[in-house]
Amino acid sequence: MSDISTDLNNLREDMKDELLAINHYQAHIDATDNTEIQKQLAHIRDEEKEHVAELVKLLRALDPTEDEKFQKEGL
């Protein structure tokens, strides 16, 4: 079983990948005039945003310092 440090590192890597995916889908949305493509890609992009929120929730639960920083910012 992995230690907390490994788990946190992996979760942060997962978040990085989700954020890159959001930017990727947004670039595709911006690059097309096809409204159906924009609609579908926006849906996929928004699912990636949900994943980011879920990962933040996990990080906050596992890392008290990170949670404290979010609380300090009123998040």
Short mmCIF file of N, CA and C in Angstrom, two decimals:
data_model
loop_
_atom_site.label_atom_id
_atom_site.label_comp_id
_atom_site.label_asym_id
_atom_site.label_seq_id
_atom_site.Cartn_x
_atom_site.Cartn_y
_atom_site.Cartn_z
N MET A 1 0.84 -1.17 0.00
CA MET A 1 0.00 0.00 0.00
C MET A 1 0.89 1.25 0.00
N SER A 2 0.47 2.27 -0.71
CA SER A 2 1.30 3.48 -0.83
C SER A 2 1.15 4.38 0.39
N ASP A 3 2.14 5.22 0.56
CA ASP A 3 2.06 6.16 1.67
C ASP A 3 1.34 7.43 1.22
N ILE A 4 1.03 8.29 2.15
CA ILE A 4 0.25 9.49 1.88
C ILE A 4 0.96 10.42 0.90
N SER A 5 2.27 10.48 0.99
CA SER A 5 3.04 11.34 0.09
C SER A 5 2.86 10.90 -1.37
N THR A 6 2.91 9.62 -1.59
CA THR A 6 2.71 9.08 -2.95
C THR A 6 1.29 9.36 -3.43
N ASP A 7 0.33 9.15 -2.55
CA ASP A 7 -1.07 9.42 -2.91
C ASP A 7 -1.26 10.88 -3.29
N LEU A 8 -0.71 11.79 -2.48
CA LEU A 8 -0.85 13.21 -2.77
C LEU A 8 -0.17 13.58 -4.09
N ASN A 9 1.01 13.05 -4.32
CA ASN A 9 1.71 13.31 -5.57
C ASN A 9 0.88 12.83 -6.76
N ASN A 10 0.34 11.63 -6.66
CA ASN A 10 -0.47 11.09 -7.75
C ASN A 10 -1.73 11.90 -7.98
N LEU A 11 -2.38 12.33 -6.92
CA LEU A 11 -3.58 13.16 -7.06
C LEU A 11 -3.26 14.49 -7.73
N ARG A 12 -2.12 15.08 -7.37
CA ARG A 12 -1.73 16.35 -8.00
C ARG A 12 -1.39 16.16 -9.47
N GLU A 13 -0.77 15.04 -9.80
CA GLU A 13 -0.51 14.73 -11.22
C GLU A 13 -1.83 14.53 -11.96
N ASP A 14 -2.78 13.85 -11.33
CA ASP A 14 -4.10 13.68 -11.94
C ASP A 14 -4.77 15.03 -12.18
N MET A 15 -4.66 15.93 -11.20
CA MET A 15 -5.26 17.25 -11.37
C MET A 15 -4.60 18.01 -12.52
N LYS A 16 -3.28 17.91 -12.60
CA LYS A 16 -2.56 18.56 -13.69
C LYS A 16 -3.09 18.07 -15.04
N ASP A 17 -3.27 16.77 -15.15
CA ASP A 17 -3.78 16.20 -16.40
C ASP A 17 -5.20 16.68 -16.71
N GLU A 18 -6.03 16.78 -15.68
CA GLU A 18 -7.40 17.26 -15.88
C GLU A 18 -7.39 18.71 -16.35
N LEU A 19 -6.53 19.53 -15.75
CA LEU A 19 -6.45 20.93 -16.15
C LEU A 19 -5.94 21.07 -17.58
N LEU A 20 -4.99 20.25 -17.95
CA LEU A 20 -4.52 20.26 -19.34
C LEU A 20 -5.63 19.86 -20.30
N ALA A 21 -6.43 18.89 -19.90
CA ALA A 21 -7.55 18.45 -20.74
C ALA A 21 -8.57 19.58 -20.89
N ILE A 22 -8.83 20.31 -19.83
CA ILE A 22 -9.76 21.44 -19.92
C ILE A 22 -9.26 22.45 -20.94
N ASN A 23 -7.99 22.79 -20.86
CA ASN A 23 -7.41 23.73 -21.83
C ASN A 23 -7.46 23.18 -23.24
N HIS A 24 -7.21 21.90 -23.39
CA HIS A 24 -7.24 21.24 -24.70
C HIS A 24 -8.64 21.34 -25.32
N TYR A 25 -9.65 20.95 -24.56
CA TYR A 25 -11.02 21.03 -25.08
C TYR A 25 -11.43 22.46 -25.37
N GLN A 26 -11.03 23.40 -24.51
CA GLN A 26 -11.39 24.79 -24.75
C GLN A 26 -10.76 25.30 -26.03
N ALA A 27 -9.53 24.92 -26.30
CA ALA A 27 -8.87 25.33 -27.54
C ALA A 27 -9.61 24.79 -28.75
N HIS A 28 -10.09 23.55 -28.66
CA HIS A 28 -10.87 22.98 -29.77
C HIS A 28 -12.19 23.72 -29.94
N ILE A 29 -12.83 24.06 -28.83
CA ILE A 29 -14.08 24.82 -28.89
C ILE A 29 -13.84 26.15 -29.57
N ASP A 30 -12.78 26.82 -29.19
CA ASP A 30 -12.46 28.13 -29.76
C ASP A 30 -12.07 28.06 -31.22
N ALA A 31 -11.59 26.90 -31.66
CA ALA A 31 -11.07 26.75 -33.03
C ALA A 31 -12.14 26.37 -34.05
N THR A 32 -13.35 26.04 -33.59
CA THR A 32 -14.38 25.62 -34.54
C THR A 32 -15.58 26.55 -34.49
N ASP A 33 -16.25 26.64 -35.62
CA ASP A 33 -17.50 27.39 -35.70
C ASP A 33 -18.70 26.46 -35.65
N ASN A 34 -18.44 25.15 -35.63
CA ASN A 34 -19.52 24.16 -35.62
C ASN A 34 -20.14 24.12 -34.23
N THR A 35 -21.40 24.54 -34.13
CA THR A 35 -22.04 24.64 -32.82
C THR A 35 -22.27 23.28 -32.17
N GLU A 36 -22.49 22.24 -32.94
CA GLU A 36 -22.68 20.90 -32.36
C GLU A 36 -21.38 20.41 -31.73
N ILE A 37 -20.27 20.63 -32.43
CA ILE A 37 -18.97 20.26 -31.87
C ILE A 37 -18.70 21.07 -30.61
N GLN A 38 -18.96 22.37 -30.66
CA GLN A 38 -18.76 23.22 -29.48
C GLN A 38 -19.58 22.72 -28.30
N LYS A 39 -20.82 22.37 -28.55
CA LYS A 39 -21.71 21.91 -27.49
C LYS A 39 -21.19 20.62 -26.85
N GLN A 40 -20.80 19.66 -27.68
CA GLN A 40 -20.33 18.38 -27.15
C GLN A 40 -19.00 18.52 -26.41
N LEU A 41 -18.11 19.32 -26.99
CA LEU A 41 -16.81 19.51 -26.32
C LEU A 41 -16.95 20.31 -25.03
N ALA A 42 -17.88 21.25 -24.99
CA ALA A 42 -18.12 22.00 -23.76
C ALA A 42 -18.63 21.06 -22.66
N HIS A 43 -19.47 20.12 -23.04
CA HIS A 43 -19.96 19.13 -22.09
C HIS A 43 -18.80 18.30 -21.53
N ILE A 44 -17.93 17.84 -22.41
CA ILE A 44 -16.77 17.05 -21.98
C ILE A 44 -15.85 17.90 -21.11
N ARG A 45 -15.61 19.15 -21.53
CA ARG A 45 -14.76 20.06 -20.75
C ARG A 45 -15.31 20.25 -19.34
N ASP A 46 -16.62 20.42 -19.26
CA ASP A 46 -17.24 20.64 -17.95
C ASP A 46 -17.16 19.40 -17.07
N GLU A 47 -17.16 18.21 -17.66
CA GLU A 47 -16.94 16.99 -16.88
C GLU A 47 -15.53 16.98 -16.29
N GLU A 48 -14.57 17.46 -17.08
CA GLU A 48 -13.19 17.55 -16.59
C GLU A 48 -13.11 18.53 -15.41
N LYS A 49 -13.87 19.60 -15.48
CA LYS A 49 -13.90 20.56 -14.37
C LYS A 49 -14.46 19.91 -13.11
N GLU A 50 -15.45 19.05 -13.29
CA GLU A 50 -15.99 18.32 -12.14
C GLU A 50 -14.93 17.41 -11.54
N HIS A 51 -14.13 16.79 -12.41
CA HIS A 51 -13.05 15.93 -11.92
C HIS A 51 -12.05 16.73 -11.09
N VAL A 52 -11.74 17.94 -11.54
CA VAL A 52 -10.82 18.81 -10.78
C VAL A 52 -11.40 19.07 -9.39
N ALA A 53 -12.69 19.38 -9.33
CA ALA A 53 -13.33 19.65 -8.04
C ALA A 53 -13.26 18.42 -7.13
N GLU A 54 -13.47 17.24 -7.71
CA GLU A 54 -13.40 16.01 -6.92
C GLU A 54 -11.99 15.76 -6.41
N LEU A 55 -10.99 16.05 -7.23
CA LEU A 55 -9.60 15.88 -6.81
C LEU A 55 -9.22 16.88 -5.72
N VAL A 56 -9.70 18.11 -5.85
CA VAL A 56 -9.44 19.11 -4.81
C VAL A 56 -10.03 18.64 -3.49
N LYS A 57 -11.23 18.09 -3.53
CA LYS A 57 -11.86 17.58 -2.32
C LYS A 57 -11.00 16.50 -1.67
N LEU A 58 -10.46 15.58 -2.47
CA LEU A 58 -9.59 14.54 -1.95
C LEU A 58 -8.31 15.13 -1.36
N LEU A 59 -7.70 16.06 -2.08
CA LEU A 59 -6.47 16.68 -1.59
C LEU A 59 -6.70 17.40 -0.27
N ARG A 60 -7.79 18.09 -0.16
CA ARG A 60 -8.10 18.80 1.08
C ARG A 60 -8.29 17.83 2.24
N ALA A 61 -8.89 16.69 1.95
CA ALA A 61 -9.12 15.70 3.00
C ALA A 61 -7.82 15.04 3.45
N LEU A 62 -6.86 14.91 2.55
CA LEU A 62 -5.62 14.20 2.85
C LEU A 62 -4.48 15.11 3.31
N ASP A 63 -4.57 16.40 2.98
CA ASP A 63 -3.48 17.32 3.29
C ASP A 63 -4.02 18.50 4.10
N PRO A 64 -3.84 18.46 5.42
CA PRO A 64 -4.36 19.52 6.27
C PRO A 64 -3.82 20.92 5.92
N THR A 65 -2.58 21.00 5.49
CA THR A 65 -2.02 22.29 5.11
C THR A 65 -2.72 22.85 3.89
N GLU A 66 -2.95 22.01 2.91
CA GLU A 66 -3.65 22.46 1.72
C GLU A 66 -5.07 22.91 2.06
N ASP A 67 -5.74 22.14 2.91
CA ASP A 67 -7.09 22.50 3.34
C ASP A 67 -7.07 23.86 4.05
N GLU A 68 -6.07 24.06 4.90
CA GLU A 68 -5.96 25.34 5.61
C GLU A 68 -5.81 26.51 4.64
N LYS A 69 -5.03 26.32 3.58
CA LYS A 69 -4.83 27.38 2.59
C LYS A 69 -6.13 27.70 1.85
N PHE A 70 -6.90 26.67 1.52
CA PHE A 70 -8.19 26.90 0.89
C PHE A 70 -9.12 27.67 1.83
N GLN A 71 -9.12 27.26 3.10
CA GLN A 71 -9.97 27.94 4.07
C GLN A 71 -9.56 29.41 4.25
N LYS A 72 -8.26 29.64 4.25
CA LYS A 72 -7.74 31.01 4.38
C LYS A 72 -8.24 31.89 3.24
N GLU A 73 -8.40 31.30 2.08
CA GLU A 73 -8.88 32.05 0.90
C GLU A 73 -10.41 32.07 0.81
N GLY A 74 -11.05 31.48 1.81
CA GLY A 74 -12.51 31.46 1.84
C GLY A 74 -13.13 30.46 0.88
N LEU A 75 -12.39 29.41 0.58
CA LEU A 75 -12.87 28.41 -0.37
C LEU A 75 -13.25 27.12 0.35
#
